[in-house]
Amino acid sequence: KLPAALAVLFSPWLSSVVVYKLYVFAAAVLAPAAVPLAMHWLRLSRRAALAATAFALLVWWLSATRWYHTAGMVSFVFCSYLALPFAALTIRYLTERTTWLTLLAIVIVGAAGIFIHPLFPVPAAFLVVALTLALWRDVDLRKLTIVFVAVPILCLLPNLIWIVPTIRAHALSVLMAYPHQKLADISIAWNEALGRISGAARGARVNTVLWFAAFWAWVAPLEPRAKRVAVAVTIASFVLVLFAALGAAHPFVSALQPNRFSVPAYLFLTVPAGLGLVAAIELLFARGLWRVAATGSVALFAAAFAFFGWELERELSSADIPHHGAHPPEVRGVGEYSLRILEWLKTYTTPDARVLFETSNGRIHDGAHMAGYYALASGREFIGGPYPFTFFAGFWDGSLFGRRIDSFSEQELSHYLRLYNIGWIVAFSERSKRVFDDMSGVSPIESHGSIKIYAVAGPHTFFLKGSGAVAARTFGRVELTRLSGPAVVLKYHYVPGLRTVPAARLTPVFLPGDPTPFVHIADPPSNLVMTGPD
Protein backbone atom coordinates (compact mmCIF):
# COMPACT_ATOMS: atom_id res chain seq x y z
CA LYS A 1 0.00 0.00 0.00
CA LEU A 2 2.88 2.43 0.59
CA PRO A 3 4.12 2.44 -3.03
CA ALA A 4 0.50 2.76 -4.20
CA ALA A 5 -0.03 5.73 -1.88
CA LEU A 6 3.22 7.31 -3.07
CA ALA A 7 2.19 6.79 -6.69
CA VAL A 8 -1.03 8.71 -6.02
CA LEU A 9 0.78 11.52 -4.19
CA PHE A 10 3.42 11.95 -6.88
CA SER A 11 1.16 11.31 -9.88
CA PRO A 12 1.32 14.94 -11.12
CA TRP A 13 5.10 14.68 -11.43
CA LEU A 14 6.17 11.02 -11.70
CA SER A 15 4.69 7.95 -13.33
CA SER A 16 3.70 5.04 -11.10
CA VAL A 17 6.49 2.94 -12.64
CA VAL A 18 9.15 5.47 -11.67
CA VAL A 19 7.67 5.81 -8.19
CA TYR A 20 7.84 2.06 -7.69
CA LYS A 21 11.45 1.89 -8.86
CA LEU A 22 12.38 4.67 -6.43
CA TYR A 23 10.52 2.84 -3.65
CA VAL A 24 12.42 -0.39 -4.33
CA PHE A 25 15.72 1.49 -4.38
CA ALA A 26 14.91 3.40 -1.17
CA ALA A 27 13.95 0.17 0.59
CA ALA A 28 17.26 -1.40 -0.43
CA VAL A 29 19.20 1.58 0.89
CA LEU A 30 17.31 2.06 4.15
CA ALA A 31 16.67 -1.53 5.22
CA PRO A 32 20.26 -2.53 6.18
CA ALA A 33 20.58 0.69 8.19
CA ALA A 34 17.95 -0.71 10.56
CA VAL A 35 20.52 -3.10 12.06
CA PRO A 36 23.05 -0.57 13.43
CA LEU A 37 20.15 1.60 14.60
CA ALA A 38 18.68 -1.33 16.54
CA MET A 39 22.09 -2.18 18.01
CA HIS A 40 22.44 1.41 19.19
CA TRP A 41 19.00 1.44 20.84
CA LEU A 42 19.78 -1.92 22.49
CA ARG A 43 22.84 -0.26 24.06
CA LEU A 44 25.28 -2.69 22.44
CA SER A 45 28.86 -1.82 21.55
CA ARG A 46 29.89 -0.09 18.35
CA ARG A 47 32.14 -2.99 17.41
CA ALA A 48 29.24 -5.40 17.80
CA ALA A 49 27.05 -3.04 15.74
CA LEU A 50 29.68 -2.96 13.00
CA ALA A 51 29.93 -6.77 12.96
CA ALA A 52 26.13 -7.19 12.97
CA THR A 53 25.83 -4.68 10.11
CA ALA A 54 28.41 -6.63 8.10
CA PHE A 55 26.39 -9.80 8.64
CA ALA A 56 23.18 -7.96 7.72
CA LEU A 57 24.67 -6.81 4.42
CA LEU A 58 25.66 -10.40 3.65
CA VAL A 59 22.14 -11.53 4.53
CA TRP A 60 20.77 -8.87 2.18
CA TRP A 61 22.88 -9.99 -0.78
CA LEU A 62 23.54 -13.68 -0.23
CA SER A 63 20.39 -15.24 1.20
CA ALA A 64 16.69 -15.69 0.57
CA THR A 65 16.32 -12.01 1.46
CA ARG A 66 17.72 -11.05 -1.93
CA TRP A 67 15.48 -13.54 -3.71
CA TYR A 68 12.40 -12.12 -1.97
CA HIS A 69 13.44 -8.54 -2.72
CA THR A 70 14.15 -9.13 -6.42
CA ALA A 71 11.07 -11.33 -6.79
CA GLY A 72 8.92 -8.33 -5.84
CA MET A 73 8.28 -8.87 -2.11
CA VAL A 74 10.01 -5.59 -1.33
CA SER A 75 7.65 -4.44 1.40
CA PHE A 76 7.88 -7.71 3.34
CA VAL A 77 11.68 -7.61 3.32
CA PHE A 78 11.72 -3.94 4.32
CA CYS A 79 9.33 -4.61 7.21
CA SER A 80 11.45 -7.54 8.37
CA TYR A 81 14.31 -5.08 8.81
CA LEU A 82 12.02 -2.45 10.31
CA ALA A 83 10.98 -4.92 13.04
CA LEU A 84 14.48 -4.73 14.55
CA PRO A 85 14.55 -1.01 15.44
CA PHE A 86 10.87 -1.18 16.37
CA ALA A 87 11.58 -3.91 18.93
CA ALA A 88 14.74 -2.16 20.17
CA LEU A 89 12.90 1.11 20.66
CA THR A 90 10.07 -0.69 22.46
CA ILE A 91 12.53 -2.37 24.84
CA ARG A 92 14.23 0.95 25.44
CA TYR A 93 10.86 2.40 26.43
CA LEU A 94 10.18 -0.54 28.75
CA THR A 95 13.55 -0.55 30.49
CA GLU A 96 14.62 3.11 30.62
CA ARG A 97 13.25 6.47 31.67
CA THR A 98 12.01 8.02 28.46
CA THR A 99 9.65 10.79 27.39
CA TRP A 100 6.30 10.49 25.65
CA LEU A 101 8.16 11.14 22.38
CA THR A 102 9.63 7.62 22.54
CA LEU A 103 6.16 6.14 22.85
CA LEU A 104 4.96 8.30 19.97
CA ALA A 105 7.86 7.08 17.83
CA ILE A 106 6.97 3.44 18.63
CA VAL A 107 3.37 4.00 17.57
CA ILE A 108 4.38 5.80 14.36
CA VAL A 109 6.88 3.10 13.36
CA GLY A 110 4.41 0.33 14.25
CA ALA A 111 1.54 1.92 12.32
CA ALA A 112 3.82 2.53 9.35
CA GLY A 113 5.02 -1.07 9.47
CA ILE A 114 1.46 -2.40 9.32
CA PHE A 115 0.66 -0.01 6.48
CA ILE A 116 3.72 -1.08 4.52
CA HIS A 117 3.03 -4.79 5.03
CA PRO A 118 0.24 -6.38 7.14
CA LEU A 119 2.56 -9.18 8.37
CA PHE A 120 4.91 -6.72 10.07
CA PRO A 121 3.48 -7.47 13.57
CA VAL A 122 4.44 -11.17 13.37
CA PRO A 123 8.26 -10.95 13.45
CA ALA A 124 8.09 -7.80 15.58
CA ALA A 125 6.02 -9.63 18.23
CA PHE A 126 8.47 -12.55 18.41
CA LEU A 127 11.34 -10.16 19.04
CA VAL A 128 9.56 -7.87 21.53
CA VAL A 129 8.33 -10.77 23.65
CA ALA A 130 11.76 -12.47 23.74
CA LEU A 131 13.59 -9.27 24.68
CA THR A 132 11.00 -8.36 27.32
CA LEU A 133 11.42 -11.72 29.03
CA ALA A 134 15.21 -11.58 28.83
CA LEU A 135 15.41 -8.08 30.32
CA TRP A 136 12.54 -8.62 32.75
CA ARG A 137 14.49 -7.38 35.79
CA ASP A 138 14.88 -3.99 34.08
CA VAL A 139 11.29 -3.71 32.82
CA ASP A 140 9.03 -1.02 34.25
CA LEU A 141 5.94 -3.13 34.97
CA ARG A 142 3.69 -0.08 34.79
CA LYS A 143 4.48 0.20 31.08
CA LEU A 144 3.61 -3.38 30.17
CA THR A 145 -0.08 -2.63 29.60
CA ILE A 146 0.84 0.35 27.45
CA VAL A 147 3.20 -1.71 25.26
CA PHE A 148 1.16 -4.89 24.93
CA VAL A 149 -2.35 -3.40 24.82
CA ALA A 150 -2.35 0.31 24.01
CA VAL A 151 0.45 0.28 21.42
CA PRO A 152 -1.12 -2.48 19.24
CA ILE A 153 -4.46 -0.67 19.31
CA LEU A 154 -2.90 2.70 18.46
CA CYS A 155 -0.88 1.13 15.63
CA LEU A 156 -4.01 -0.53 14.28
CA LEU A 157 -6.36 2.47 14.40
CA PRO A 158 -4.89 4.53 11.52
CA ASN A 159 -4.76 1.37 9.42
CA LEU A 160 -8.51 0.79 9.69
CA ILE A 161 -8.82 3.02 6.63
CA TRP A 162 -7.62 0.07 4.51
CA ILE A 163 -8.35 -2.90 6.82
CA VAL A 164 -12.12 -2.33 6.93
CA PRO A 165 -12.58 -2.07 3.13
CA THR A 166 -10.35 -5.13 2.70
CA ILE A 167 -12.57 -7.16 5.01
CA ARG A 168 -15.75 -5.86 3.37
CA ALA A 169 -14.44 -6.82 -0.07
CA HIS A 170 -13.71 -10.35 1.19
CA ALA A 171 -10.13 -9.89 -0.05
CA LEU A 172 -8.75 -11.86 2.88
CA SER A 173 -10.31 -15.03 1.49
CA VAL A 174 -8.31 -14.50 -1.69
CA LEU A 175 -5.07 -14.22 0.29
CA MET A 176 -5.92 -17.36 2.25
CA ALA A 177 -6.38 -19.25 -1.02
CA TYR A 178 -2.79 -18.62 -2.14
CA PRO A 179 -0.85 -21.90 -1.98
CA HIS A 180 2.59 -20.28 -1.69
CA GLN A 181 4.78 -20.41 1.45
CA LYS A 182 2.46 -22.89 3.18
CA LEU A 183 4.42 -26.13 3.46
CA ALA A 184 4.69 -27.70 6.92
CA ASP A 185 7.98 -29.63 6.96
CA ILE A 186 10.69 -29.55 9.63
CA SER A 187 13.30 -30.31 6.96
CA ILE A 188 12.82 -26.73 5.75
CA ALA A 189 14.47 -25.46 8.94
CA TRP A 190 17.32 -27.96 8.72
CA ASN A 191 18.02 -27.36 5.03
CA GLU A 192 17.98 -23.59 5.38
CA ALA A 193 20.36 -23.73 8.35
CA LEU A 194 22.78 -25.82 6.26
CA GLY A 195 22.51 -23.48 3.28
CA ARG A 196 20.55 -25.80 1.03
CA ILE A 197 18.00 -24.70 -1.57
CA SER A 198 15.59 -27.62 -1.78
CA GLY A 199 11.83 -27.57 -2.22
CA ALA A 200 10.39 -24.82 -0.03
CA ALA A 201 13.75 -24.28 1.69
CA ARG A 202 15.77 -21.32 0.47
CA GLY A 203 18.95 -21.76 2.45
CA ALA A 204 22.17 -19.77 2.26
CA ARG A 205 25.71 -20.51 3.38
CA VAL A 206 25.71 -17.35 5.47
CA ASN A 207 22.97 -18.94 7.62
CA THR A 208 25.36 -21.58 8.95
CA VAL A 209 27.93 -18.94 9.86
CA LEU A 210 25.26 -16.90 11.64
CA TRP A 211 24.36 -19.85 13.88
CA PHE A 212 28.03 -20.47 14.64
CA ALA A 213 28.65 -16.82 15.50
CA ALA A 214 25.49 -16.71 17.65
CA PHE A 215 26.77 -19.79 19.50
CA TRP A 216 29.88 -17.81 20.39
CA ALA A 217 27.66 -15.08 21.88
CA TRP A 218 26.10 -17.75 24.13
CA VAL A 219 29.35 -19.31 25.40
CA ALA A 220 31.80 -16.38 25.43
CA PRO A 221 32.06 -14.04 28.41
CA LEU A 222 29.98 -10.97 27.60
CA GLU A 223 28.66 -8.01 29.56
CA PRO A 224 25.51 -9.33 31.35
CA ARG A 225 22.98 -7.20 29.49
CA ALA A 226 24.54 -8.00 26.11
CA LYS A 227 24.49 -11.68 27.03
CA ARG A 228 20.78 -11.55 27.81
CA VAL A 229 20.08 -9.75 24.54
CA ALA A 230 22.11 -12.32 22.60
CA VAL A 231 20.31 -15.24 24.22
CA ALA A 232 16.88 -13.65 23.74
CA VAL A 233 17.35 -12.80 20.08
CA THR A 234 18.85 -16.22 19.31
CA ILE A 235 15.86 -17.92 20.91
CA ALA A 236 13.47 -15.61 19.02
CA SER A 237 15.23 -16.51 15.76
CA PHE A 238 15.14 -20.23 16.56
CA VAL A 239 11.42 -20.18 17.42
CA LEU A 240 10.69 -18.09 14.32
CA VAL A 241 12.56 -20.65 12.18
CA LEU A 242 10.40 -23.42 13.65
CA PHE A 243 7.31 -21.27 13.11
CA ALA A 244 8.32 -20.82 9.46
CA ALA A 245 8.82 -24.55 8.94
CA LEU A 246 5.86 -25.96 10.89
CA GLY A 247 3.34 -23.11 11.24
CA ALA A 248 1.39 -24.08 8.12
CA ALA A 249 0.15 -27.20 9.93
CA HIS A 250 -2.41 -24.89 11.60
CA PRO A 251 -5.06 -23.48 9.20
CA PHE A 252 -4.99 -19.95 10.64
CA VAL A 253 -1.20 -19.73 10.65
CA SER A 254 -1.14 -21.22 7.15
CA ALA A 255 -3.01 -18.13 5.92
CA LEU A 256 0.02 -16.06 6.99
CA GLN A 257 2.23 -17.97 4.52
CA PRO A 258 4.63 -18.87 7.33
CA ASN A 259 7.52 -20.25 5.25
CA ARG A 260 8.54 -16.67 4.51
CA PHE A 261 9.31 -15.91 8.16
CA SER A 262 12.72 -17.54 8.01
CA VAL A 263 13.80 -14.27 6.32
CA PRO A 264 13.35 -12.11 9.47
CA ALA A 265 14.58 -15.03 11.61
CA TYR A 266 18.02 -15.01 10.00
CA LEU A 267 18.05 -11.23 9.90
CA PHE A 268 17.48 -11.12 13.67
CA LEU A 269 20.29 -13.63 14.10
CA THR A 270 22.75 -10.97 12.92
CA VAL A 271 22.47 -9.32 16.37
CA PRO A 272 23.86 -12.24 18.44
CA ALA A 273 26.17 -13.12 15.54
CA GLY A 274 27.73 -9.66 15.68
CA LEU A 275 28.20 -10.00 19.44
CA GLY A 276 29.68 -13.47 19.01
CA LEU A 277 32.12 -12.45 16.28
CA VAL A 278 33.47 -9.56 18.36
CA ALA A 279 33.73 -11.83 21.42
CA ALA A 280 35.73 -14.40 19.45
CA ILE A 281 38.12 -11.73 18.16
CA GLU A 282 38.63 -10.29 21.66
CA LEU A 283 39.41 -13.75 23.05
CA LEU A 284 42.37 -14.03 20.69
CA PHE A 285 44.26 -12.16 23.39
CA ALA A 286 43.09 -14.42 26.21
CA ARG A 287 44.95 -17.42 27.59
CA GLY A 288 44.37 -21.15 27.64
CA LEU A 289 41.53 -22.91 25.89
CA TRP A 290 39.68 -19.67 25.16
CA ARG A 291 42.55 -18.51 23.00
CA VAL A 292 42.81 -21.84 21.18
CA ALA A 293 39.07 -21.94 20.48
CA ALA A 294 39.03 -18.28 19.44
CA THR A 295 41.99 -18.69 17.08
CA GLY A 296 40.39 -21.59 15.26
CA SER A 297 37.01 -19.87 15.11
CA VAL A 298 38.35 -16.54 13.89
CA ALA A 299 40.26 -18.41 11.18
CA LEU A 300 36.98 -20.03 10.12
CA PHE A 301 35.23 -16.65 10.15
CA ALA A 302 38.00 -15.16 7.99
CA ALA A 303 37.71 -18.02 5.50
CA ALA A 304 33.93 -17.63 5.48
CA PHE A 305 34.11 -13.90 4.77
CA ALA A 306 36.60 -14.54 1.97
CA PHE A 307 34.18 -17.06 0.49
CA PHE A 308 31.30 -14.60 0.86
CA GLY A 309 33.35 -12.01 -1.03
CA TRP A 310 33.66 -14.48 -3.92
CA GLU A 311 29.96 -15.31 -3.67
CA LEU A 312 29.06 -11.61 -3.66
CA GLU A 313 31.09 -11.11 -6.83
CA ARG A 314 29.05 -13.88 -8.46
CA GLU A 315 25.79 -12.38 -7.20
CA LEU A 316 26.63 -9.02 -8.75
CA SER A 317 27.69 -10.64 -12.01
CA SER A 318 25.34 -10.76 -14.98
CA ALA A 319 26.85 -14.08 -16.06
CA ASP A 320 24.54 -17.04 -16.57
CA ILE A 321 25.38 -18.65 -13.23
CA PRO A 322 23.24 -19.41 -10.16
CA HIS A 323 22.16 -16.32 -8.23
CA HIS A 324 20.29 -15.84 -4.95
CA GLY A 325 18.13 -13.16 -6.58
CA ALA A 326 17.41 -11.92 -10.07
CA HIS A 327 20.28 -11.76 -12.54
CA PRO A 328 21.54 -8.18 -12.91
CA PRO A 329 20.33 -5.83 -14.13
CA GLU A 330 17.16 -6.00 -12.05
CA VAL A 331 15.43 -3.50 -14.34
CA ARG A 332 15.34 -4.80 -17.89
CA GLY A 333 13.52 -3.94 -21.09
CA VAL A 334 10.42 -5.71 -22.35
CA GLY A 335 11.31 -9.31 -23.20
CA GLU A 336 10.95 -11.29 -26.41
CA TYR A 337 7.75 -13.09 -25.37
CA SER A 338 6.15 -9.81 -24.33
CA LEU A 339 7.03 -8.02 -27.56
CA ARG A 340 5.61 -10.89 -29.58
CA ILE A 341 2.38 -11.10 -27.54
CA LEU A 342 1.82 -7.33 -27.72
CA GLU A 343 2.32 -7.44 -31.47
CA TRP A 344 -0.22 -10.25 -31.75
CA LEU A 345 -2.74 -8.33 -29.66
CA LYS A 346 -2.30 -5.26 -31.83
CA THR A 347 -2.61 -7.26 -35.04
CA TYR A 348 -5.38 -9.75 -34.30
CA THR A 349 -7.62 -8.36 -31.53
CA THR A 350 -10.14 -5.54 -31.18
CA PRO A 351 -11.98 -4.00 -28.19
CA ASP A 352 -15.16 -5.88 -29.21
CA ALA A 353 -14.29 -8.95 -27.12
CA ARG A 354 -11.98 -10.08 -24.33
CA VAL A 355 -8.72 -11.99 -24.27
CA LEU A 356 -8.55 -15.18 -22.21
CA PHE A 357 -4.95 -15.19 -20.98
CA GLU A 358 -3.23 -18.16 -19.33
CA THR A 359 -1.03 -16.92 -16.51
CA SER A 360 1.85 -18.92 -15.09
CA ASN A 361 2.72 -19.70 -11.51
CA GLY A 362 6.23 -20.34 -12.84
CA ARG A 363 6.45 -16.90 -14.51
CA ILE A 364 7.16 -18.16 -18.01
CA HIS A 365 6.26 -14.82 -19.63
CA ASP A 366 9.72 -13.21 -19.52
CA GLY A 367 10.21 -14.22 -15.90
CA ALA A 368 7.31 -12.23 -14.47
CA HIS A 369 3.53 -12.04 -14.02
CA MET A 370 2.85 -9.96 -17.13
CA ALA A 371 -0.91 -10.18 -17.72
CA GLY A 372 -1.66 -6.80 -16.14
CA TYR A 373 1.00 -5.10 -18.25
CA TYR A 374 -0.25 -6.73 -21.45
CA ALA A 375 -3.81 -5.58 -20.77
CA LEU A 376 -2.68 -2.04 -19.99
CA ALA A 377 -0.29 -1.76 -22.92
CA SER A 378 -2.70 -3.25 -25.47
CA GLY A 379 -5.87 -1.54 -24.29
CA ARG A 380 -7.72 -4.87 -24.22
CA GLU A 381 -9.86 -6.44 -21.54
CA PHE A 382 -8.35 -9.66 -20.17
CA ILE A 383 -9.93 -12.60 -18.43
CA GLY A 384 -7.69 -14.85 -16.39
CA GLY A 385 -6.56 -12.39 -13.76
CA PRO A 386 -3.23 -10.64 -13.27
CA TYR A 387 -2.04 -13.36 -10.89
CA PRO A 388 -2.78 -17.08 -10.38
CA PHE A 389 -5.27 -18.28 -7.72
CA THR A 390 -6.97 -14.88 -7.43
CA PHE A 391 -10.38 -15.08 -9.11
CA PHE A 392 -12.96 -17.67 -10.10
CA ALA A 393 -12.53 -16.36 -13.64
CA GLY A 394 -8.89 -17.42 -13.49
CA PHE A 395 -6.77 -19.29 -16.02
CA TRP A 396 -3.35 -20.59 -15.02
CA ASP A 397 -1.18 -23.63 -15.71
CA GLY A 398 -3.93 -25.67 -17.37
CA SER A 399 -6.62 -24.76 -14.82
CA LEU A 400 -9.65 -22.67 -15.78
CA PHE A 401 -12.61 -21.47 -13.70
CA GLY A 402 -11.42 -23.51 -10.72
CA ARG A 403 -11.05 -26.82 -12.63
CA ARG A 404 -8.57 -28.63 -14.81
CA ILE A 405 -9.28 -27.38 -18.29
CA ASP A 406 -9.49 -30.89 -19.72
CA SER A 407 -12.30 -31.72 -17.27
CA PHE A 408 -14.73 -29.47 -19.19
CA SER A 409 -16.91 -30.76 -21.93
CA GLU A 410 -16.78 -28.74 -25.15
CA GLN A 411 -20.31 -27.50 -24.44
CA GLU A 412 -19.35 -26.29 -20.96
CA LEU A 413 -16.25 -24.54 -22.22
CA SER A 414 -18.19 -22.87 -25.05
CA HIS A 415 -20.69 -21.62 -22.45
CA TYR A 416 -17.95 -19.86 -20.49
CA LEU A 417 -16.37 -18.38 -23.63
CA ARG A 418 -19.74 -16.83 -24.53
CA LEU A 419 -20.49 -15.78 -20.94
CA TYR A 420 -17.26 -13.80 -20.74
CA ASN A 421 -17.28 -12.59 -24.35
CA ILE A 422 -13.99 -14.28 -25.18
CA GLY A 423 -12.73 -13.45 -28.67
CA TRP A 424 -9.13 -14.59 -28.36
CA ILE A 425 -7.09 -16.98 -26.22
CA VAL A 426 -3.40 -16.84 -25.31
CA ALA A 427 -2.23 -20.18 -23.88
CA PHE A 428 1.11 -21.76 -23.05
CA SER A 429 0.54 -25.06 -21.18
CA GLU A 430 0.44 -28.26 -23.20
CA ARG A 431 -2.82 -29.27 -21.49
CA SER A 432 -4.56 -26.03 -22.48
CA LYS A 433 -3.24 -26.10 -26.03
CA ARG A 434 -4.45 -29.66 -26.53
CA VAL A 435 -7.96 -28.66 -25.46
CA PHE A 436 -8.15 -25.60 -27.70
CA ASP A 437 -6.50 -27.34 -30.65
CA ASP A 438 -9.34 -29.88 -30.61
CA MET A 439 -12.19 -27.45 -29.89
CA SER A 440 -14.63 -26.45 -32.63
CA GLY A 441 -15.08 -22.72 -33.09
CA VAL A 442 -11.53 -22.06 -31.87
CA SER A 443 -8.78 -21.57 -34.46
CA PRO A 444 -5.01 -21.23 -33.90
CA ILE A 445 -3.53 -18.03 -35.35
CA GLU A 446 0.12 -17.76 -34.31
CA SER A 447 2.64 -19.45 -32.03
CA HIS A 448 6.06 -18.67 -30.63
CA GLY A 449 7.95 -20.94 -28.29
CA SER A 450 5.43 -22.33 -25.85
CA ILE A 451 2.92 -19.49 -26.46
CA LYS A 452 0.01 -19.96 -28.82
CA ILE A 453 -2.81 -17.56 -29.71
CA TYR A 454 -6.29 -18.60 -30.84
CA ALA A 455 -9.34 -16.82 -32.29
CA VAL A 456 -12.81 -17.70 -31.04
CA ALA A 457 -15.65 -17.57 -33.55
CA GLY A 458 -18.31 -14.90 -32.89
CA PRO A 459 -20.64 -13.16 -32.67
CA HIS A 460 -19.24 -11.21 -29.72
CA THR A 461 -21.15 -8.95 -27.36
CA PHE A 462 -20.82 -7.54 -23.87
CA PHE A 463 -24.58 -7.94 -23.30
CA LEU A 464 -26.31 -11.02 -21.94
CA LYS A 465 -29.71 -9.36 -22.14
CA GLY A 466 -30.79 -6.30 -24.09
CA SER A 467 -28.42 -4.55 -26.44
CA GLY A 468 -26.03 -1.62 -26.64
CA ALA A 469 -22.37 -0.83 -27.09
CA VAL A 470 -19.35 -0.29 -24.88
CA ALA A 471 -18.01 3.05 -26.07
CA ALA A 472 -14.99 3.19 -23.75
CA ARG A 473 -13.62 1.61 -20.62
CA THR A 474 -10.81 2.10 -18.18
CA PHE A 475 -10.09 1.23 -14.56
CA GLY A 476 -13.32 1.63 -12.58
CA ARG A 477 -15.26 3.18 -15.46
CA VAL A 478 -17.38 1.82 -18.35
CA GLU A 479 -19.20 4.06 -20.84
CA LEU A 480 -22.31 2.45 -22.39
CA THR A 481 -24.21 3.79 -25.40
CA ARG A 482 -27.28 2.87 -27.47
CA LEU A 483 -28.83 0.86 -24.65
CA SER A 484 -32.22 -0.59 -25.47
CA GLY A 485 -34.73 -2.89 -23.86
CA PRO A 486 -36.65 -2.83 -20.55
CA ALA A 487 -33.52 -4.19 -18.88
CA VAL A 488 -29.95 -5.08 -19.80
CA VAL A 489 -27.56 -7.59 -18.23
CA LEU A 490 -23.90 -6.86 -18.80
CA LYS A 491 -21.05 -9.33 -19.04
CA TYR A 492 -19.40 -7.40 -16.22
CA HIS A 493 -19.34 -8.58 -12.64
CA TYR A 494 -21.41 -6.75 -10.06
CA VAL A 495 -19.67 -5.37 -6.96
CA PRO A 496 -21.32 -3.39 -4.14
CA GLY A 497 -21.01 0.36 -4.59
CA LEU A 498 -21.37 0.55 -8.37
CA ARG A 499 -22.87 3.85 -9.52
CA THR A 500 -24.14 5.29 -12.80
CA VAL A 501 -24.56 8.73 -14.36
CA PRO A 502 -27.41 9.32 -14.96
CA ALA A 503 -28.71 7.31 -12.04
CA ALA A 504 -30.05 3.85 -12.81
CA ARG A 505 -31.09 0.88 -10.69
CA LEU A 506 -28.30 -1.70 -10.57
CA THR A 507 -28.84 -5.14 -9.07
CA PRO A 508 -26.77 -8.35 -9.01
CA VAL A 509 -27.91 -11.32 -11.03
CA PHE A 510 -26.40 -14.80 -10.68
CA LEU A 511 -26.01 -17.02 -13.70
CA PRO A 512 -25.45 -20.80 -13.80
CA GLY A 513 -21.86 -21.88 -13.34
CA ASP A 514 -20.52 -18.62 -11.88
CA PRO A 515 -20.40 -17.72 -8.16
CA THR A 516 -19.96 -14.02 -8.94
CA PRO A 517 -23.05 -12.00 -9.96
CA PHE A 518 -23.32 -9.95 -13.12
CA VAL A 519 -24.76 -6.42 -13.53
CA HIS A 520 -28.49 -6.01 -14.17
CA ILE A 521 -29.71 -2.53 -15.15
CA ALA A 522 -33.47 -1.90 -15.03
CA ASP A 523 -35.05 0.67 -17.40
CA PRO A 524 -31.67 1.90 -18.65
CA PRO A 525 -31.27 5.31 -20.33
CA SER A 526 -29.80 5.20 -23.82
CA ASN A 527 -26.39 6.30 -22.57
CA LEU A 528 -24.79 6.01 -19.15
CA VAL A 529 -21.43 5.87 -17.40
CA MET A 530 -20.91 3.16 -14.78
CA THR A 531 -18.19 3.73 -12.20
CA GLY A 532 -16.76 1.54 -9.49
CA PRO A 533 -17.06 2.04 -5.74
CA ASP A 534 -14.95 4.69 -4.01
PDB file of C-alpha atoms in Angstrom, residues 463-469 480-490 521-528:
ATOM      1  CA  PHE A 463     -24.576  -7.940 -23.300  1.00  0.00           C
ATOM      2  CA  LEU A 464     -26.311 -11.025 -21.942  1.00  0.00           C
ATOM      3  CA  LYS A 465     -29.715  -9.361 -22.144  1.00  0.00           C
ATOM      4  CA  GLY A 466     -30.790  -6.303 -24.093  1.00  0.00           C
ATOM      5  CA  SER A 467     -28.423  -4.547 -26.440  1.00  0.00           C
ATOM      6  CA  GLY A 468     -26.034  -1.623 -26.638  1.00  0.00           C
ATOM      7  CA  ALA A 469     -22.372  -0.832 -27.088  1.00  0.00           C
ATOM      8  CA  LEU A 480     -22.308   2.451 -22.386  1.00  0.00           C
ATOM      9  CA  THR A 481     -24.209   3.791 -25.397  1.00  0.00           C
ATOM     10  CA  ARG A 482     -27.281   2.869 -27.467  1.00  0.00           C
ATOM     11  CA  LEU A 483     -28.830   0.862 -24.653  1.00  0.00           C
ATOM     12  CA  SER A 484     -32.216  -0.593 -25.475  1.00  0.00           C
ATOM     13  CA  GLY A 485     -34.731  -2.890 -23.859  1.00  0.00           C
ATOM     14  CA  PRO A 486     -36.647  -2.831 -20.549  1.00  0.00           C
ATOM     15  CA  ALA A 487     -33.523  -4.190 -18.885  1.00  0.00           C
ATOM     16  CA  VAL A 488     -29.954  -5.083 -19.797  1.00  0.00           C
ATOM     17  CA  VAL A 489     -27.564  -7.586 -18.227  1.00  0.00           C
ATOM     18  CA  LEU A 490     -23.905  -6.862 -18.798  1.00  0.00           C
ATOM     19  CA  ILE A 521     -29.713  -2.527 -15.149  1.00  0.00           C
ATOM     20  CA  ALA A 522     -33.465  -1.905 -15.028  1.00  0.00           C
ATOM     21  CA  ASP A 523     -35.051   0.674 -17.397  1.00  0.00           C
ATOM     22  CA  PRO A 524     -31.671   1.903 -18.650  1.00  0.00           C
ATOM     23  CA  PRO A 525     -31.267   5.307 -20.327  1.00  0.00           C
ATOM     24  CA  SER A 526     -29.805   5.200 -23.815  1.00  0.00           C
ATOM     25  CA  ASN A 527     -26.387   6.304 -22.567  1.00  0.00           C
ATOM     26  CA  LEU A 528     -24.786   6.009 -19.153  1.00  0.00           C
TER      27      LEU A 528
END
